[in-house]
PDB file of C-alpha atoms in Angstrom:
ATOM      1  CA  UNK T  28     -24.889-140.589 -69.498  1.00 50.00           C
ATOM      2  CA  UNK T  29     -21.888-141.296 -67.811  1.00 45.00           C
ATOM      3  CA  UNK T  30     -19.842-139.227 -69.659  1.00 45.00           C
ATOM      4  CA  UNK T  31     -22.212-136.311 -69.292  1.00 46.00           C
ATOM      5  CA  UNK T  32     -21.867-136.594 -65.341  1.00 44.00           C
ATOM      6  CA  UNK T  33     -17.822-136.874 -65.734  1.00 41.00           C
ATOM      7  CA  UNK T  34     -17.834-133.908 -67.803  1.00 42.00           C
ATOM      8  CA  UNK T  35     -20.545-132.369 -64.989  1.00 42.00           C
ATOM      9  CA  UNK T  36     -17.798-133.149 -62.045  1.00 40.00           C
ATOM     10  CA  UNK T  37     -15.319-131.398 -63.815  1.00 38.00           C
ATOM     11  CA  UNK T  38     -16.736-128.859 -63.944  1.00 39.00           C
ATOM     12  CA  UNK T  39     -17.808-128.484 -60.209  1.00 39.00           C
ATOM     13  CA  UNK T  40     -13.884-128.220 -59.586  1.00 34.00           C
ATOM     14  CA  UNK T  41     -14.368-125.027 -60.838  1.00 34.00           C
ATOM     15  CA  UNK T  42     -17.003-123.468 -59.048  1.00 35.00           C
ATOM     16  CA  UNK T  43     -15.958-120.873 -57.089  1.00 33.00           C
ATOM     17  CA  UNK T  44     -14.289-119.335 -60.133  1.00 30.00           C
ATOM     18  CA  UNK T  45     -16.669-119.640 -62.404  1.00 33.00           C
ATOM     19  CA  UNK T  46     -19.184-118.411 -59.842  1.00 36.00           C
ATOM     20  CA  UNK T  47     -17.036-115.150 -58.841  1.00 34.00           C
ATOM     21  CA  UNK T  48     -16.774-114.777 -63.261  1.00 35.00           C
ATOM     22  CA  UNK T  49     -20.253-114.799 -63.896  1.00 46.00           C
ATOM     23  CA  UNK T  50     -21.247-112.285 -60.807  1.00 45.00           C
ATOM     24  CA  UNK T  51     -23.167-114.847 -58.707  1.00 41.00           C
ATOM     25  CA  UNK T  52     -22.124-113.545 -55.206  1.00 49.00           C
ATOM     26  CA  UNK T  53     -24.413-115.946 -52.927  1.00 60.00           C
ATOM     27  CA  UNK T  54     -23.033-119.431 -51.377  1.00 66.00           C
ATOM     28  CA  UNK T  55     -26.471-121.102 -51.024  1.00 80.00           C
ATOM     29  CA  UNK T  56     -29.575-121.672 -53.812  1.00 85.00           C
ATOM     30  CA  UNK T  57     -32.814-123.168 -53.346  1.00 86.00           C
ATOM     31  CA  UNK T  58     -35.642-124.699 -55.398  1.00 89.00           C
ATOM     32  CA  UNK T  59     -38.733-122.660 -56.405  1.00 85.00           C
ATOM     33  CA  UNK T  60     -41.890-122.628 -58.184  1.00 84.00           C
ATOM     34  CA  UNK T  61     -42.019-125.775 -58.166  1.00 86.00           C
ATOM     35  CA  UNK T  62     -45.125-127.991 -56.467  1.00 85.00           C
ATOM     36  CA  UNK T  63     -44.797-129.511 -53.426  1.00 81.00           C
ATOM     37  CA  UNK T  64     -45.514-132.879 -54.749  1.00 82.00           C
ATOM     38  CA  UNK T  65     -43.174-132.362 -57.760  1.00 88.00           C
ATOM     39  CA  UNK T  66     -40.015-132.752 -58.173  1.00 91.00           C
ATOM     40  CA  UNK T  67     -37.452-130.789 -60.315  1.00 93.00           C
ATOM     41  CA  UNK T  68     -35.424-131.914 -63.335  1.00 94.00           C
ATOM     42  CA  UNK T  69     -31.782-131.855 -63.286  1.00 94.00           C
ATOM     43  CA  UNK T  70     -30.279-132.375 -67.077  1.00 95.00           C
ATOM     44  CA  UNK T  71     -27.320-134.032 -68.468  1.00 95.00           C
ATOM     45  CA  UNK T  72     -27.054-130.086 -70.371  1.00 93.00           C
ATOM     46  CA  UNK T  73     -28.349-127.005 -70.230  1.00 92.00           C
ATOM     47  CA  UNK T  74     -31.848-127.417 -72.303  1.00 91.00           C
ATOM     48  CA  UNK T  75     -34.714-129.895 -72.576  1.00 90.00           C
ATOM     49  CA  UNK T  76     -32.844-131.746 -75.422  1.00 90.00           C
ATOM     50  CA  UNK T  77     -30.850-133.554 -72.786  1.00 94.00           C
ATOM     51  CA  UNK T  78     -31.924-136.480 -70.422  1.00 94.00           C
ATOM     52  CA  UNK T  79     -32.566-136.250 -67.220  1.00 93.00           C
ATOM     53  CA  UNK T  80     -30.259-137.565 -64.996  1.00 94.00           C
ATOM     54  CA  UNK T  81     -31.669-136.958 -61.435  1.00 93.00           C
ATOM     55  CA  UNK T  82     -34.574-134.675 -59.446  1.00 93.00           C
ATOM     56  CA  UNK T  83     -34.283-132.172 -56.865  1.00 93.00           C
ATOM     57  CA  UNK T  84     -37.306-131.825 -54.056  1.00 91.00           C
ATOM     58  CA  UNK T  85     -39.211-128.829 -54.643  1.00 88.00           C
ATOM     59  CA  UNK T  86     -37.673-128.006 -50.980  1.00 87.00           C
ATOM     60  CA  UNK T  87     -33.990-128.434 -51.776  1.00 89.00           C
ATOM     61  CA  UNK T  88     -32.225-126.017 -50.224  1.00 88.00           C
ATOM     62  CA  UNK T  89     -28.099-124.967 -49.270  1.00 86.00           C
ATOM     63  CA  UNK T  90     -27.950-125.831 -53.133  1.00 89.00           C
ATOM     64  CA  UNK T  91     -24.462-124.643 -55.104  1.00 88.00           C
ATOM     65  CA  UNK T  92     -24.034-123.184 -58.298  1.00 86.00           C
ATOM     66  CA  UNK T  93     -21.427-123.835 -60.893  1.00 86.00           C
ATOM     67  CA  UNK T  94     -22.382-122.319 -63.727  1.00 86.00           C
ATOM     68  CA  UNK T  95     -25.334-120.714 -65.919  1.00 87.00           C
ATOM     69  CA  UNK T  96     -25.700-120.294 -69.447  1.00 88.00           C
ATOM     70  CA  UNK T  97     -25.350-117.947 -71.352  1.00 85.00           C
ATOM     71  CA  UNK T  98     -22.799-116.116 -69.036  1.00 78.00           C
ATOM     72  CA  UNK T  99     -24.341-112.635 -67.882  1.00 72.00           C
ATOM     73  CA  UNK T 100     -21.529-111.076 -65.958  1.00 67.00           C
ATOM     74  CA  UNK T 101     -23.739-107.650 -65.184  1.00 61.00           C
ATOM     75  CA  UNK T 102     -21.466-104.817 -67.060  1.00 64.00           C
ATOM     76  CA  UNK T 103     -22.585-106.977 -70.480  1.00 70.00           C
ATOM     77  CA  UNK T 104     -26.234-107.416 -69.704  1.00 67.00           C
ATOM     78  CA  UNK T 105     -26.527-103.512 -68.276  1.00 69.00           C
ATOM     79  CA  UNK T 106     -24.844-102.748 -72.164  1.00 78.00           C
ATOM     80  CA  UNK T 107     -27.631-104.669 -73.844  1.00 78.00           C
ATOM     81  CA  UNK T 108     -30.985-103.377 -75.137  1.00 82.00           C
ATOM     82  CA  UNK T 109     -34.378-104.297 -74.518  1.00 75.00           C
ATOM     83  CA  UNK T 110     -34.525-106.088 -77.919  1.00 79.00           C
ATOM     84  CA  UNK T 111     -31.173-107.961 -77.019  1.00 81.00           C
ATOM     85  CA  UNK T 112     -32.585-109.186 -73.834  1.00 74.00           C
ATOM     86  CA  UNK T 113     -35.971-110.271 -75.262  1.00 75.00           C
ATOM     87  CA  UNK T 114     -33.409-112.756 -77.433  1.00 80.00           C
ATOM     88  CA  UNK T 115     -31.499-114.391 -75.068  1.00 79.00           C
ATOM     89  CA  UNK T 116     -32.315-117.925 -74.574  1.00 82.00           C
ATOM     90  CA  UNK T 117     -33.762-119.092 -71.109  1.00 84.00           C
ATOM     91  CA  UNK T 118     -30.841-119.396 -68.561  1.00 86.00           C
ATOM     92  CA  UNK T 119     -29.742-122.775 -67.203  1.00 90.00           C
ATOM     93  CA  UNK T 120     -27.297-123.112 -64.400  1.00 91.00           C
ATOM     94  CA  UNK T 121     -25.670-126.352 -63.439  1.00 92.00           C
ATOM     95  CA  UNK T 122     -26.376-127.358 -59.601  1.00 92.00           C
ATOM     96  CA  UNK T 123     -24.655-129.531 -57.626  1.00 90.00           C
ATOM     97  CA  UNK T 124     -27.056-130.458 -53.961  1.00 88.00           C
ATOM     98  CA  UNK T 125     -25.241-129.517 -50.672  1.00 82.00           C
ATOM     99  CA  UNK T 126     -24.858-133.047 -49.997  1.00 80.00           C
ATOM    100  CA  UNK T 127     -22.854-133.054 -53.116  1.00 82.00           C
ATOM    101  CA  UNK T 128     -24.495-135.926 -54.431  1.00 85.00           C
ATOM    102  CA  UNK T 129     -26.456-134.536 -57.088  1.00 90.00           C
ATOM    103  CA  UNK T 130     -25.216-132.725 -60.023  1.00 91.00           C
ATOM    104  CA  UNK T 131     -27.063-131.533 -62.842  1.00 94.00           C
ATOM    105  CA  UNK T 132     -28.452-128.767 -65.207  1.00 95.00           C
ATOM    106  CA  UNK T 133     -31.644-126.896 -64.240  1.00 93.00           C
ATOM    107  CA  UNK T 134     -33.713-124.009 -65.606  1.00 91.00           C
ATOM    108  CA  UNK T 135     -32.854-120.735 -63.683  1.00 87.00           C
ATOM    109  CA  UNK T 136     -36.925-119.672 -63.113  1.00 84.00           C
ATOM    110  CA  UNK T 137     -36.719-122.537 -60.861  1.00 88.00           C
ATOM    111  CA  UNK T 138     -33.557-120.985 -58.849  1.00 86.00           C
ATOM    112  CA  UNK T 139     -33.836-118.486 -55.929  1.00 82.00           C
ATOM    113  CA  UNK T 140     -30.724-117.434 -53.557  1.00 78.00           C
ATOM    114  CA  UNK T 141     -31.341-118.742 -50.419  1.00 76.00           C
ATOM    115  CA  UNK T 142     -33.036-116.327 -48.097  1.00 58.00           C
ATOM    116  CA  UNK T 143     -32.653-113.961 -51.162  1.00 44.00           C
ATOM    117  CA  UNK T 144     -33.701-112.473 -54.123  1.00 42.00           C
ATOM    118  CA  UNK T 145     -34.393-114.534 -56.967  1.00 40.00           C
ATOM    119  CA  UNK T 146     -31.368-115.370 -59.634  1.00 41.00           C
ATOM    120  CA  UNK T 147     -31.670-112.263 -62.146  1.00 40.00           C
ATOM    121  CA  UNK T 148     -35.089-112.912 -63.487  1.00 38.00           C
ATOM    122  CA  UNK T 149     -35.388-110.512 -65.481  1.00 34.00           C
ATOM    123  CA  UNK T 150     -32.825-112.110 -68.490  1.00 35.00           C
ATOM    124  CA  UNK T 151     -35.710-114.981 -68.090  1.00 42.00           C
ATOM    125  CA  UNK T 152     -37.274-114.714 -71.671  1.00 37.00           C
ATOM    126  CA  UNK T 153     -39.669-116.710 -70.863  1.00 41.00           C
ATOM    127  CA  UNK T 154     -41.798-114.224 -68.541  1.00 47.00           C
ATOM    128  CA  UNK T 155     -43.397-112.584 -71.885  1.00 64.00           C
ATOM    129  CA  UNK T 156     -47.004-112.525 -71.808  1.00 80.00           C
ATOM    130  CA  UNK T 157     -49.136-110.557 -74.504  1.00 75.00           C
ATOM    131  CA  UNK T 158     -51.478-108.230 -73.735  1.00 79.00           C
ATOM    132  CA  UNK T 159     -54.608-109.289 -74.576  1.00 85.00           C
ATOM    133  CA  UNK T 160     -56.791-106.274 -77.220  1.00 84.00           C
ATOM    134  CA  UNK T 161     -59.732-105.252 -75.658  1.00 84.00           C
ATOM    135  CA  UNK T 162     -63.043-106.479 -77.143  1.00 87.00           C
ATOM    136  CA  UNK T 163     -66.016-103.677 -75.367  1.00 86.00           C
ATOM    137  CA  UNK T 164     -67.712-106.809 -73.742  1.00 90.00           C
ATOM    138  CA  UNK T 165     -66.779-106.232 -70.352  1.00 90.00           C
ATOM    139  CA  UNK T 166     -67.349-110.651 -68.814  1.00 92.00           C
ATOM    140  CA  UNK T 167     -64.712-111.390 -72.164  1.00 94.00           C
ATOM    141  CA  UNK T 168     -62.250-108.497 -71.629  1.00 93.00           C
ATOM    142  CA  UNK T 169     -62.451-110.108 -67.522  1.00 93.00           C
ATOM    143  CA  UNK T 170     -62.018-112.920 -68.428  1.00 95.00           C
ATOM    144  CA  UNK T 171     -58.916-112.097 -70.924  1.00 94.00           C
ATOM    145  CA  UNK T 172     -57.418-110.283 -68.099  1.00 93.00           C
ATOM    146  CA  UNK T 173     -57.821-113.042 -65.695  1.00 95.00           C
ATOM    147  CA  UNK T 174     -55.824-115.066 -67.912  1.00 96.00           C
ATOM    148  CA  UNK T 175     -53.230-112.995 -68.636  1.00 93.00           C
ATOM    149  CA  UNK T 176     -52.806-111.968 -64.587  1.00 93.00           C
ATOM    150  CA  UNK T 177     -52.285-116.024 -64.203  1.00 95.00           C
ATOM    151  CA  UNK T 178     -49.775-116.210 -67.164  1.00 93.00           C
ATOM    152  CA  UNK T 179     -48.165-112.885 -65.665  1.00 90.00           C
ATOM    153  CA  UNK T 180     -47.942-114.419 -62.089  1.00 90.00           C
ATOM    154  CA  UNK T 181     -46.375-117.572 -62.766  1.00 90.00           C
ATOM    155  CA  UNK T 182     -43.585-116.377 -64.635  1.00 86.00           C
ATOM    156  CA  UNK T 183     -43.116-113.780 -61.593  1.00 83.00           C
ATOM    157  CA  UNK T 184     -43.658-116.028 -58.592  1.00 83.00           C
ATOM    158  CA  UNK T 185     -40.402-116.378 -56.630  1.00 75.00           C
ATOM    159  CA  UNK T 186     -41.614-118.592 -54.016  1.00 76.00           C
ATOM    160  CA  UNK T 187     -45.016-120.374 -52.767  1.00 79.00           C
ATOM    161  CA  UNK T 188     -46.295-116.939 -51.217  1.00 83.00           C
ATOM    162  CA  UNK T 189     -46.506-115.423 -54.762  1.00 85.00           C
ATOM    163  CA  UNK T 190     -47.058-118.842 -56.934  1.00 90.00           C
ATOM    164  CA  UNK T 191     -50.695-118.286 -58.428  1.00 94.00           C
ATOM    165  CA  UNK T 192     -51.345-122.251 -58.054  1.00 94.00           C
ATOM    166  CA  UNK T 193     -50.555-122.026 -54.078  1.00 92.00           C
ATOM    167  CA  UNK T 194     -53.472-123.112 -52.215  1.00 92.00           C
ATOM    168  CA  UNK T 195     -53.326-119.813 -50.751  1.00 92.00           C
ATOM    169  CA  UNK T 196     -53.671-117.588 -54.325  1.00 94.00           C
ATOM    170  CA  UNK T 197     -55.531-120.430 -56.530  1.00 96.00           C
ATOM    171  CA  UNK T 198     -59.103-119.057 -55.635  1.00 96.00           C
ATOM    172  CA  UNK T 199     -57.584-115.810 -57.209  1.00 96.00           C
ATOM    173  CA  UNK T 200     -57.860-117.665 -60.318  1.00 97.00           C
ATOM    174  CA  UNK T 201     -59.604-120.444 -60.108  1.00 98.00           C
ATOM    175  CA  UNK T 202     -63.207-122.033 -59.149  1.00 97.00           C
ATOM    176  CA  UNK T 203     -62.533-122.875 -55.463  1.00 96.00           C
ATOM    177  CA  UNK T 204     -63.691-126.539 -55.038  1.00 96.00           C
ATOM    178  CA  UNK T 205     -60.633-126.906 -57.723  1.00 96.00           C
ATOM    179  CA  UNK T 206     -57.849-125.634 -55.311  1.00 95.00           C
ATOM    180  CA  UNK T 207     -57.687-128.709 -53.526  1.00 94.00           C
ATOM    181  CA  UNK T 208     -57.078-130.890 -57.012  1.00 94.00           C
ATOM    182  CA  UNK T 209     -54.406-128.135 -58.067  1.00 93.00           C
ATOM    183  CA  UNK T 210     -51.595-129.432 -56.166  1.00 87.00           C
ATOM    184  CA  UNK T 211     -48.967-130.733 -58.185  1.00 84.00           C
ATOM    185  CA  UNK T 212     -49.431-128.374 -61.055  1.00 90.00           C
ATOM    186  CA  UNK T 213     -48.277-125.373 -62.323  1.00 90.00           C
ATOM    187  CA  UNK T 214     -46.024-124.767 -65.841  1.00 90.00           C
ATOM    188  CA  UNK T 215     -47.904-127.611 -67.119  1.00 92.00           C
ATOM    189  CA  UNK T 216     -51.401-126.401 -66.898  1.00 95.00           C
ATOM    190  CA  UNK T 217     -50.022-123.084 -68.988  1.00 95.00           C
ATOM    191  CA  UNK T 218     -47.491-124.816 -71.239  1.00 93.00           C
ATOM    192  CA  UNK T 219     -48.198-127.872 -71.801  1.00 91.00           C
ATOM    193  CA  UNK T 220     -45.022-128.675 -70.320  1.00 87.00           C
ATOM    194  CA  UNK T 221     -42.794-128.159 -67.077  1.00 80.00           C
ATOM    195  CA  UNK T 222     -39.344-126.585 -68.829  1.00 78.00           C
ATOM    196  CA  UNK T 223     -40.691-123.304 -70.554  1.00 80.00           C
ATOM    197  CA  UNK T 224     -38.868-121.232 -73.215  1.00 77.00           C
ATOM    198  CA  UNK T 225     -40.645-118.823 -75.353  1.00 81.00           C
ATOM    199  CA  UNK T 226     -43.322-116.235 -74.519  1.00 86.00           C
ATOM    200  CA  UNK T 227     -47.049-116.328 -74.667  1.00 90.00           C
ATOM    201  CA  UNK T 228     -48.279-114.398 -78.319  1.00 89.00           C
ATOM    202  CA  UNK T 229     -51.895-113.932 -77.904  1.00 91.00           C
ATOM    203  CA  UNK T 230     -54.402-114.226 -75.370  1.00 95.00           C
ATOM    204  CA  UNK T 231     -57.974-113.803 -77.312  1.00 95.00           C
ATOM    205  CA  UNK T 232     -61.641-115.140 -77.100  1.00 95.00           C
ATOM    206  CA  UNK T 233     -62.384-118.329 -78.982  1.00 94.00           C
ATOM    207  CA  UNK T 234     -62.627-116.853 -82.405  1.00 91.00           C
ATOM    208  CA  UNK T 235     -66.116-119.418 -83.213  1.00 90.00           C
ATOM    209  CA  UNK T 236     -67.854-119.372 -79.539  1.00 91.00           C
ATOM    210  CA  UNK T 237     -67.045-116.721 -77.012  1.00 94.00           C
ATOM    211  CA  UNK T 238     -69.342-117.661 -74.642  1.00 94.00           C
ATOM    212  CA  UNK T 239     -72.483-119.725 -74.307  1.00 93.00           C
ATOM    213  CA  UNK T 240     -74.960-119.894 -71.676  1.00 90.00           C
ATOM    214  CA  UNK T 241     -72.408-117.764 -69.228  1.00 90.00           C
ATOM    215  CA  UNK T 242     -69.126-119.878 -69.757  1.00 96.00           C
ATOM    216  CA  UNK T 243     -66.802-117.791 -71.946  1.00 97.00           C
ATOM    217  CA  UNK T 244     -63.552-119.673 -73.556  1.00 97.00           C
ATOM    218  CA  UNK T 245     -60.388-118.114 -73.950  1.00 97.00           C
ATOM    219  CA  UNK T 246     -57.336-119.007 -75.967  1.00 96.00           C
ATOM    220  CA  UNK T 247     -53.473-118.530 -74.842  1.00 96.00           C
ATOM    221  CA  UNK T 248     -51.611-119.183 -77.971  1.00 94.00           C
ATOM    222  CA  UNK T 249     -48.006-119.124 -76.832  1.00 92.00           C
ATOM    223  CA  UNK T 250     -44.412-120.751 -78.366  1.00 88.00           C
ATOM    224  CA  UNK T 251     -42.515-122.904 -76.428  1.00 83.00           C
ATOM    225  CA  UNK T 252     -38.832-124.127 -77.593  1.00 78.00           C
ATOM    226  CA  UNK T 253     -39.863-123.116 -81.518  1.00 80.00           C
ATOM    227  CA  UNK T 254     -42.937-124.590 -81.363  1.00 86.00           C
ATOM    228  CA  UNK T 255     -46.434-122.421 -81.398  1.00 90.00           C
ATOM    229  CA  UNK T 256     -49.133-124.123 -79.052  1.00 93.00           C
ATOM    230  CA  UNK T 257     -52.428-123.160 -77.480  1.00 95.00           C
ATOM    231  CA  UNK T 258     -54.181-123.391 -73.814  1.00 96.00           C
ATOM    232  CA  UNK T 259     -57.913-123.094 -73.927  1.00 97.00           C
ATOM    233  CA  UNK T 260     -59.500-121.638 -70.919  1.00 98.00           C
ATOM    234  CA  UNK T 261     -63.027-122.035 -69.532  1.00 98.00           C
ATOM    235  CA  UNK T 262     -64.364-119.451 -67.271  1.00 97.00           C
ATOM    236  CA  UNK T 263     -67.865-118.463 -65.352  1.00 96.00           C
ATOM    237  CA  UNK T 264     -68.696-116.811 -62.536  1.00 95.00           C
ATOM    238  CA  UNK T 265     -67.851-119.045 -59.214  1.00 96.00           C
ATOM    239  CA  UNK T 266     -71.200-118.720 -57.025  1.00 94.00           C
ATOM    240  CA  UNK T 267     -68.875-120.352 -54.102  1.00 94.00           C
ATOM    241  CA  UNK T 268     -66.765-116.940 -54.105  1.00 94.00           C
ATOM    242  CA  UNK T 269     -68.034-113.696 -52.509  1.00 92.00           C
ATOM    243  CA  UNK T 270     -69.222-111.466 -55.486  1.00 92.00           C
ATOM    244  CA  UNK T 271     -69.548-114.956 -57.559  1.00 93.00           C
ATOM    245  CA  UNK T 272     -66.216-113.706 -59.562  1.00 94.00           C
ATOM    246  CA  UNK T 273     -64.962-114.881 -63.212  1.00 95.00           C
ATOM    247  CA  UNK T 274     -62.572-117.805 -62.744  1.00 97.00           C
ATOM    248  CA  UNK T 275     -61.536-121.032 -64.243  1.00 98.00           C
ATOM    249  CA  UNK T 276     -63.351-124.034 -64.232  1.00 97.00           C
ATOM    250  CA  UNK T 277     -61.241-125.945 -66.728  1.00 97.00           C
ATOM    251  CA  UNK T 278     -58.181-126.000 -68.921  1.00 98.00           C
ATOM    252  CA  UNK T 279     -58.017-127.805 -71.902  1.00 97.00           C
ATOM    253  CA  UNK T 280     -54.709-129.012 -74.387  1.00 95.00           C
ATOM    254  CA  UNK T 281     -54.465-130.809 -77.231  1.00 91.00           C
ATOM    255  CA  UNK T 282     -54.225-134.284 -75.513  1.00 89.00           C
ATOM    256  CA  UNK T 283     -55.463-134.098 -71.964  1.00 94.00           C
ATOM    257  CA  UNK T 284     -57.310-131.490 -70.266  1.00 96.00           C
ATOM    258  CA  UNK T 285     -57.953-130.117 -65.787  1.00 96.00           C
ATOM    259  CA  UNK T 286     -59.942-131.442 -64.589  1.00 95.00           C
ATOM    260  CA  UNK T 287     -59.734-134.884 -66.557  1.00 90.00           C
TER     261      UNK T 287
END
């Protein structure tokens, strides 16, 4: 570990450089998309495969950038196709805090300038979402959509006021006496996992029960990191909500499931 955070200081000598190389004009970074009682990992290197070696707040903010990986100094990545950028790997960036006491590799989804745009998210590869086919019953094909507008969202969200778990959005989504237990999750309640690379395949009905007695289950079959997963999703109409709209009661992995 120590060796990682050597190697991690070196590089910081170089950051203005390396910044100016790889087109990254702005001084300042800050966290987003991240809950606000979460915390952000910051990795010995630039993918899940390495330990974590410290946390940022999910309000860090006058944050510096190094670095990102892979480099996408903008002549290249206005050269590539559509089918070339669907391939690249998720960015990381290595962050140093303004204090300069933290150093560390994060995922660039979770990087926004500060008081700016976010960091080039569209080379994220992991903001695919699937369509989901249309099946003529019009409570599934809602309820489909509703999933895939969550999905869709979250990989957009640049800050609280567009993050579909916000207390502010959730009732978009889901049943409203849930809101309040929300807080705290996000990536995980979609993949299964905070650090996200991949794209979700399919969103479909449950193949064996669609719906019974008014709660219809949908699947989100997605890959993250090479491996293919699935997020089942348990809707009915919220009486709570004006118009008692479809949303989702529960959320269900292979392990653990919302609510427990």
């Amino acid at each position: 570990m120590m060796r990682g955070i050597l190697i991690a200081t070196a590089l910081m000598l170089a950051a203005p450089a390396m910044a100016e190389i790889d087109g990254h004009g702005p001084d300042a970074w800050r966290v987003t998309g991240v809950a606000s009682d979460d915390t952000l990992n910051m990795r010995m290197g630039p993918g899940t495969d390495y330990l974590v070696i410290d946390r940022l707040p999910p309000d860090a903010r006058g944050l510096r950038l190094v670095t990102c990986v892979p480099l996408l100094i903008q002549p290249y990545y206005s050269a590539l196709t559509d089918a070339q950028r669907a391939a690249l790997p998720q960015r990381w960036c290595l962050m140093q805090s303004a204090d300069l006491a933290q150093a560390g590799w994060v995922a660039q989804r979770f990087l926004t300038e500060d008081g700016g745009e976010a960091v080039q998210r569209g080379a994220d590869a992991g903001s695919t979402v699937a369509a989901p086919e249309a099946t003529g019953d019009a409570l599934i094909d809602g309820a489909q959509s509703l999933v895939q507008r969550l999905y869709t969202a979250f990989a957009a969200a640049q800050g609280q006021a567009d993050n579909p778990f916000a207390p502010a959005n959730a009732a978009n989504y889901f049943f409203a006496d849930l809101v309040p237990a929300l807080s705290g999750h996000g990536a995980d309640l979609l993949y299964d996992a905070q650090d996200f690379q991949g794209s979700v395949t399919r969103i479909i009905p449950d193949p064996e029960q669609p719906m019974f007695r008014g709660m219809i289950s949908v699947q989100a079959e997605f890959t993250n990191f090479g491996l293919r997963k699935r997020a089942v999703f348990r809707l009915r109409a919220d009486t709570d909500q004006p118009g008692a709209p479809l949303r989702i009661l529960a959320v269900e992995h292979d392990e653990w499931s919302f609510p427990p």
